[in-house]
């Protein structure tokens, strides 16, 4: 199994062991806002911790980490241009499989500017992106996010994350890959089953988005179990729990 979206830097060593024991062999750890990201130096230190320390902490437990690095909408530093400038070089690391997580939180002009600039970099480099959708004003912000995406990047290179019942109808007919975050305050394994049963499994990637908020490192295996108990066949389960993510991120 692959967990398509985690924040490894916020989690204890033991979580990686639990994940590996339950059959997760890889995860994508995304850049976010673990500190007040006041300067680019803090953002670069955050990236460095992920690709070195956290990669090693996970590897020691048998879990392979890949990374999505970029400027999260809640971590736009005053000198964010320095980060944009270095992104092409950062993406050359073979474990960095996407720019992310990026997107909009409040839709301020600055957020929109930083988001579009990152999409253009991704489009130029033919890189993938992981796009966040917020908890607050989710539907409205997702509409704006979707329109910006359609204008600035090939949809096949986009994974829109934290998709739920409120936004799935607006996204399902586009060519995006869709992330389903199974998390205590967002969506239960049962909710994920209901959504996948209604919308099919072809476009979805399961993830825990485990962070310092309430989360469960076993979200993906628990959802797999729920799908199995509800009679989904193993081939379909394989799609949402591994193959779709492996194909999108080009990892084996
Ligand atoms: Zn996240």
mmCIF file of C-alpha atoms and ligand atoms in Angstrom:
data_model
loop_
_atom_site.group_PDB
_atom_site.id
_atom_site.type_symbol
_atom_site.label_atom_id
_atom_site.label_comp_id
_atom_site.label_asym_id
_atom_site.label_seq_id
_atom_site.Cartn_x
_atom_site.Cartn_y
_atom_site.Cartn_z
ATOM 1 C CA UNK A 1 0.000 0.000 0.000
ATOM 2 C CA UNK A 2 0.962 3.629 -0.502
ATOM 3 C CA UNK A 3 -0.205 6.469 1.759
ATOM 4 C CA UNK A 4 -0.489 9.339 -0.732
ATOM 5 C CA UNK A 5 -0.166 12.271 1.679
ATOM 6 C CA UNK A 6 1.466 12.456 5.115
ATOM 7 C CA UNK A 7 3.500 14.924 7.179
ATOM 8 C CA UNK A 8 6.330 12.714 8.424
ATOM 9 C CA UNK A 9 8.042 15.509 10.371
ATOM 10 C CA UNK A 10 5.122 15.729 12.813
ATOM 11 C CA UNK A 11 5.003 12.014 13.679
ATOM 12 C CA UNK A 12 6.886 9.748 16.098
ATOM 13 C CA UNK A 13 9.308 7.062 14.949
ATOM 14 C CA UNK A 14 6.869 4.326 16.031
ATOM 15 C CA UNK A 15 4.201 5.424 13.532
ATOM 16 C CA UNK A 16 6.436 4.400 10.644
ATOM 17 C CA UNK A 17 6.831 0.949 12.147
ATOM 18 C CA UNK A 18 3.045 0.624 12.588
ATOM 19 C CA UNK A 19 2.517 1.626 8.961
ATOM 20 C CA UNK A 20 5.100 -0.838 7.653
ATOM 21 C CA UNK A 21 3.704 -3.674 9.798
ATOM 22 C CA UNK A 22 0.223 -3.017 8.427
ATOM 23 C CA UNK A 23 1.456 -3.318 4.834
ATOM 24 C CA UNK A 24 2.222 0.271 3.798
ATOM 25 C CA UNK A 25 5.518 0.241 1.929
ATOM 26 C CA UNK A 26 5.692 3.863 0.758
ATOM 27 C CA UNK A 27 4.265 7.300 1.543
ATOM 28 C CA UNK A 28 4.433 10.803 0.076
ATOM 29 C CA UNK A 29 5.428 13.355 2.711
ATOM 30 C CA UNK A 30 4.316 16.883 1.796
ATOM 31 C CA UNK A 31 5.784 20.252 2.741
ATOM 32 C CA UNK A 32 3.484 22.280 4.987
ATOM 33 C CA UNK A 33 3.578 24.865 7.798
ATOM 34 C CA UNK A 34 5.125 23.177 10.866
ATOM 35 C CA UNK A 35 6.575 26.500 12.053
ATOM 36 C CA UNK A 36 5.891 30.135 11.352
ATOM 37 C CA UNK A 37 7.684 30.061 7.993
ATOM 38 C CA UNK A 38 8.947 33.637 8.277
ATOM 39 C CA UNK A 39 11.885 33.366 5.872
ATOM 40 C CA UNK A 40 12.993 31.131 3.018
ATOM 41 C CA UNK A 41 15.733 29.745 5.287
ATOM 42 C CA UNK A 42 13.060 28.192 7.535
ATOM 43 C CA UNK A 43 11.345 26.677 4.499
ATOM 44 C CA UNK A 44 14.645 25.231 3.200
ATOM 45 C CA UNK A 45 15.407 23.780 6.643
ATOM 46 C CA UNK A 46 11.940 22.174 6.639
ATOM 47 C CA UNK A 47 12.646 20.582 3.209
ATOM 48 C CA UNK A 48 16.055 19.442 4.400
ATOM 49 C CA UNK A 49 14.618 17.778 7.479
ATOM 50 C CA UNK A 50 12.057 15.883 5.376
ATOM 51 C CA UNK A 51 14.412 14.556 2.697
ATOM 52 C CA UNK A 52 17.181 13.654 5.145
ATOM 53 C CA UNK A 53 16.058 13.041 8.751
ATOM 54 C CA UNK A 54 12.499 11.885 8.153
ATOM 55 C CA UNK A 55 13.457 9.811 5.140
ATOM 56 C CA UNK A 56 15.942 7.995 7.351
ATOM 57 C CA UNK A 57 13.578 7.615 10.322
ATOM 58 C CA UNK A 58 11.020 5.985 8.014
ATOM 59 C CA UNK A 59 13.605 3.859 6.173
ATOM 60 C CA UNK A 60 14.813 2.377 9.475
ATOM 61 C CA UNK A 61 11.274 1.029 9.898
ATOM 62 C CA UNK A 62 10.951 -0.328 6.360
ATOM 63 C CA UNK A 63 8.882 2.563 4.989
ATOM 64 C CA UNK A 64 10.082 4.342 1.824
ATOM 65 C CA UNK A 65 9.356 8.070 1.777
ATOM 66 C CA UNK A 66 8.923 10.236 -1.297
ATOM 67 C CA UNK A 67 8.353 13.966 -1.110
ATOM 68 C CA UNK A 68 6.207 16.779 -2.468
ATOM 69 C CA UNK A 69 7.978 20.069 -1.763
ATOM 70 C CA UNK A 70 6.765 23.600 -2.343
ATOM 71 C CA UNK A 71 5.183 26.610 -0.658
ATOM 72 C CA UNK A 72 2.011 25.757 1.287
ATOM 73 C CA UNK A 73 -0.534 28.625 1.285
ATOM 74 C CA UNK A 74 -0.078 28.985 5.070
ATOM 75 C CA UNK A 75 3.701 29.233 4.789
ATOM 76 C CA UNK A 76 4.386 32.033 2.332
ATOM 77 C CA UNK A 77 7.548 33.728 3.594
ATOM 78 C CA UNK A 78 8.346 37.380 2.873
ATOM 79 C CA UNK A 79 11.142 36.237 0.518
ATOM 80 C CA UNK A 80 9.195 33.398 -1.115
ATOM 81 C CA UNK A 81 10.779 34.159 -4.524
ATOM 82 C CA UNK A 82 13.982 32.528 -3.253
ATOM 83 C CA UNK A 83 12.080 29.276 -2.781
ATOM 84 C CA UNK A 84 10.448 29.500 -6.222
ATOM 85 C CA UNK A 85 13.866 30.080 -7.742
ATOM 86 C CA UNK A 86 15.273 26.913 -6.179
ATOM 87 C CA UNK A 87 12.293 24.655 -6.922
ATOM 88 C CA UNK A 88 13.597 23.342 -10.286
ATOM 89 C CA UNK A 89 16.834 22.250 -8.597
ATOM 90 C CA UNK A 90 14.949 20.712 -5.646
ATOM 91 C CA UNK A 91 12.833 18.659 -8.060
ATOM 92 C CA UNK A 92 15.966 16.997 -9.428
ATOM 93 C CA UNK A 93 16.194 14.887 -6.248
ATOM 94 C CA UNK A 94 14.844 11.487 -7.337
ATOM 95 C CA UNK A 95 12.738 11.170 -4.183
ATOM 96 C CA UNK A 96 10.990 14.514 -4.812
ATOM 97 C CA UNK A 97 8.044 13.410 -6.944
ATOM 98 C CA UNK A 98 5.860 16.547 -6.959
ATOM 99 C CA UNK A 99 5.508 20.202 -6.015
ATOM 100 C CA UNK A 100 3.257 20.291 -2.962
ATOM 101 C CA UNK A 101 1.322 20.729 -1.075
ATOM 102 C CA UNK A 102 0.341 23.986 -2.701
ATOM 103 C CA UNK A 103 -2.995 25.711 -3.234
ATOM 104 C CA UNK A 104 -5.281 28.247 -1.633
ATOM 105 C CA UNK A 105 -6.457 28.725 1.934
ATOM 106 C CA UNK A 106 -8.118 32.170 1.965
ATOM 107 C CA UNK A 107 -7.731 33.113 -1.748
ATOM 108 C CA UNK A 108 -5.756 36.281 -0.910
ATOM 109 C CA UNK A 109 -3.987 37.895 -3.900
ATOM 110 C CA UNK A 110 -0.609 36.787 -2.511
ATOM 111 C CA UNK A 111 -1.735 33.152 -2.183
ATOM 112 C CA UNK A 112 -3.057 33.215 -5.742
ATOM 113 C CA UNK A 113 0.199 34.700 -7.040
ATOM 114 C CA UNK A 114 2.402 32.108 -5.290
ATOM 115 C CA UNK A 115 0.082 29.271 -6.353
ATOM 116 C CA UNK A 116 0.076 30.288 -10.041
ATOM 117 C CA UNK A 117 3.853 30.751 -10.091
ATOM 118 C CA UNK A 118 4.326 27.225 -8.720
ATOM 119 C CA UNK A 119 1.878 25.770 -11.247
ATOM 120 C CA UNK A 120 3.785 27.411 -14.087
ATOM 121 C CA UNK A 121 7.069 26.005 -12.812
ATOM 122 C CA UNK A 122 5.466 22.549 -12.638
ATOM 123 C CA UNK A 123 3.982 22.896 -16.100
ATOM 124 C CA UNK A 124 7.341 23.995 -17.574
ATOM 125 C CA UNK A 125 9.173 21.089 -15.934
ATOM 126 C CA UNK A 126 6.366 18.600 -16.593
ATOM 127 C CA UNK A 127 6.257 17.968 -12.845
ATOM 128 C CA UNK A 128 3.301 16.743 -10.780
ATOM 129 C CA UNK A 129 1.549 18.863 -8.142
ATOM 130 C CA UNK A 130 -0.378 18.040 -4.960
ATOM 131 C CA UNK A 131 -3.053 20.673 -4.402
ATOM 132 C CA UNK A 132 -4.558 21.317 -0.986
ATOM 133 C CA UNK A 133 -8.235 22.209 -0.480
ATOM 134 C CA UNK A 134 -9.084 23.927 2.838
ATOM 135 C CA UNK A 135 -11.570 23.090 5.580
ATOM 136 C CA UNK A 136 -13.041 26.607 5.671
ATOM 137 C CA UNK A 137 -15.193 27.705 2.704
ATOM 138 C CA UNK A 138 -14.144 24.471 1.035
ATOM 139 C CA UNK A 139 -16.603 24.590 -1.849
ATOM 140 C CA UNK A 140 -15.996 28.220 -2.805
ATOM 141 C CA UNK A 141 -12.204 27.984 -2.493
ATOM 142 C CA UNK A 142 -12.134 24.739 -4.490
ATOM 143 C CA UNK A 143 -14.053 26.377 -7.373
ATOM 144 C CA UNK A 144 -11.466 29.172 -7.549
ATOM 145 C CA UNK A 145 -8.646 26.612 -7.228
ATOM 146 C CA UNK A 146 -10.088 24.485 -10.017
ATOM 147 C CA UNK A 147 -10.376 27.420 -12.418
ATOM 148 C CA UNK A 148 -6.784 28.487 -11.730
ATOM 149 C CA UNK A 149 -5.606 24.908 -12.333
ATOM 150 C CA UNK A 150 -7.459 24.576 -15.630
ATOM 151 C CA UNK A 151 -5.859 27.807 -16.861
ATOM 152 C CA UNK A 152 -2.289 27.088 -15.777
ATOM 153 C CA UNK A 153 -1.399 23.401 -15.885
ATOM 154 C CA UNK A 154 -2.260 20.170 -17.635
ATOM 155 C CA UNK A 155 -4.927 18.513 -15.378
ATOM 156 C CA UNK A 156 -3.285 15.099 -15.742
ATOM 157 C CA UNK A 157 -0.381 16.380 -13.675
ATOM 158 C CA UNK A 158 -2.588 17.478 -10.763
ATOM 159 C CA UNK A 159 -3.691 15.610 -7.652
ATOM 160 C CA UNK A 160 -6.403 17.599 -5.847
ATOM 161 C CA UNK A 161 -6.462 16.547 -2.227
ATOM 162 C CA UNK A 162 -8.880 16.299 0.704
ATOM 163 C CA UNK A 163 -11.775 15.693 -1.676
ATOM 164 C CA UNK A 164 -15.064 15.100 0.145
ATOM 165 C CA UNK A 165 -18.793 14.921 -0.595
ATOM 166 C CA UNK A 166 -19.039 18.717 -0.885
ATOM 167 C CA UNK A 167 -16.592 19.068 -3.793
ATOM 168 C CA UNK A 168 -16.433 15.693 -5.551
ATOM 169 C CA UNK A 169 -19.197 16.515 -8.072
ATOM 170 C CA UNK A 170 -17.334 19.551 -9.330
ATOM 171 C CA UNK A 171 -14.090 17.582 -9.867
ATOM 172 C CA UNK A 172 -15.039 14.074 -10.961
ATOM 173 C CA UNK A 173 -15.465 14.888 -14.665
ATOM 174 C CA UNK A 174 -12.077 16.623 -15.008
ATOM 175 C CA UNK A 175 -8.823 14.778 -15.643
ATOM 176 C CA UNK A 176 -7.437 15.381 -12.159
ATOM 177 C CA UNK A 177 -6.373 12.601 -9.817
ATOM 178 C CA UNK A 178 -8.327 12.949 -6.551
ATOM 179 C CA UNK A 179 -6.954 12.448 -3.041
ATOM 180 C CA UNK A 180 -9.245 11.013 -0.373
ATOM 181 C CA UNK A 181 -8.089 11.947 3.120
ATOM 182 C CA UNK A 182 -9.351 9.491 5.727
ATOM 183 C CA UNK A 183 -8.927 11.305 9.017
ATOM 184 C CA UNK A 184 -10.833 11.354 12.339
ATOM 185 C CA UNK A 185 -12.340 14.839 11.870
ATOM 186 C CA UNK A 186 -12.674 14.698 8.080
ATOM 187 C CA UNK A 187 -13.747 11.340 6.718
ATOM 188 C CA UNK A 188 -14.112 7.857 8.232
ATOM 189 C CA UNK A 189 -13.240 4.605 6.391
ATOM 190 C CA UNK A 190 -17.026 4.087 6.073
ATOM 191 C CA UNK A 191 -17.480 7.521 4.434
ATOM 192 C CA UNK A 192 -14.633 6.675 2.035
ATOM 193 C CA UNK A 193 -16.392 3.423 1.136
ATOM 194 C CA UNK A 194 -19.659 5.278 0.417
ATOM 195 C CA UNK A 195 -17.900 7.855 -1.765
ATOM 196 C CA UNK A 196 -15.881 5.253 -3.703
ATOM 197 C CA UNK A 197 -18.965 3.113 -4.150
ATOM 198 C CA UNK A 198 -20.766 6.090 -5.718
ATOM 199 C CA UNK A 199 -17.942 7.550 -7.821
ATOM 200 C CA UNK A 200 -15.761 4.555 -8.743
ATOM 201 C CA UNK A 201 -12.143 3.936 -7.833
ATOM 202 C CA UNK A 202 -10.310 4.854 -11.035
ATOM 203 C CA UNK A 203 -9.414 8.435 -10.072
ATOM 204 C CA UNK A 204 -8.784 8.174 -6.334
ATOM 205 C CA UNK A 205 -5.708 7.880 -4.115
ATOM 206 C CA UNK A 206 -6.152 7.170 -0.397
ATOM 207 C CA UNK A 207 -4.181 9.025 2.253
ATOM 208 C CA UNK A 208 -4.068 9.733 5.989
ATOM 209 C CA UNK A 209 -2.686 13.323 5.871
ATOM 210 C CA UNK A 210 -1.300 12.402 9.284
ATOM 211 C CA UNK A 211 -0.002 15.531 10.981
ATOM 212 C CA UNK A 212 -0.135 17.207 14.388
ATOM 213 C CA UNK A 213 -3.945 17.431 14.045
ATOM 214 C CA UNK A 214 -6.022 14.376 15.016
ATOM 215 C CA UNK A 215 -4.942 11.686 12.562
ATOM 216 C CA UNK A 216 -4.486 7.955 12.129
ATOM 217 C CA UNK A 217 -1.329 6.422 10.594
ATOM 218 C CA UNK A 218 -3.435 3.364 9.736
ATOM 219 C CA UNK A 219 -6.092 5.235 7.734
ATOM 220 C CA UNK A 220 -5.182 3.544 4.453
ATOM 221 C CA UNK A 221 -5.129 -0.071 5.733
ATOM 222 C CA UNK A 222 -8.329 0.560 7.756
ATOM 223 C CA UNK A 223 -10.058 1.856 4.630
ATOM 224 C CA UNK A 224 -8.788 -1.129 2.647
ATOM 225 C CA UNK A 225 -10.287 -3.361 5.338
ATOM 226 C CA UNK A 226 -13.608 -1.491 5.138
ATOM 227 C CA UNK A 227 -13.704 -1.885 1.331
ATOM 228 C CA UNK A 228 -12.932 -5.594 1.660
ATOM 229 C CA UNK A 229 -15.674 -6.079 4.270
ATOM 230 C CA UNK A 230 -18.098 -4.417 1.879
ATOM 231 C CA UNK A 231 -17.279 -6.796 -0.940
ATOM 232 C CA UNK A 232 -14.972 -4.725 -3.170
ATOM 233 C CA UNK A 233 -12.689 -6.978 -5.175
ATOM 234 C CA UNK A 234 -8.956 -7.050 -4.548
ATOM 235 C CA UNK A 235 -8.097 -5.571 -7.951
ATOM 236 C CA UNK A 236 -10.210 -2.483 -7.285
ATOM 237 C CA UNK A 237 -8.848 -2.128 -3.763
ATOM 238 C CA UNK A 238 -5.334 -2.288 -5.215
ATOM 239 C CA UNK A 239 -6.141 0.699 -7.455
ATOM 240 C CA UNK A 240 -7.001 3.156 -4.646
ATOM 241 C CA UNK A 241 -4.499 1.844 -2.141
ATOM 242 C CA UNK A 242 -1.460 1.558 -4.417
ATOM 243 C CA UNK A 243 -1.605 1.478 -8.224
ATOM 244 C CA UNK A 244 -3.177 4.898 -8.826
ATOM 245 C CA UNK A 245 -0.593 6.574 -6.573
ATOM 246 C CA UNK A 246 2.310 4.590 -8.026
ATOM 247 C CA UNK A 247 1.294 5.591 -11.548
ATOM 248 C CA UNK A 248 0.643 9.233 -10.749
ATOM 249 C CA UNK A 249 3.923 9.721 -8.895
ATOM 250 C CA UNK A 250 5.814 7.404 -11.199
ATOM 251 C CA UNK A 251 7.158 5.247 -8.369
ATOM 252 C CA UNK A 252 7.292 1.472 -8.234
HETATM 253 ZN ZN1 LIG B 1 -1.423 17.900 4.319
#
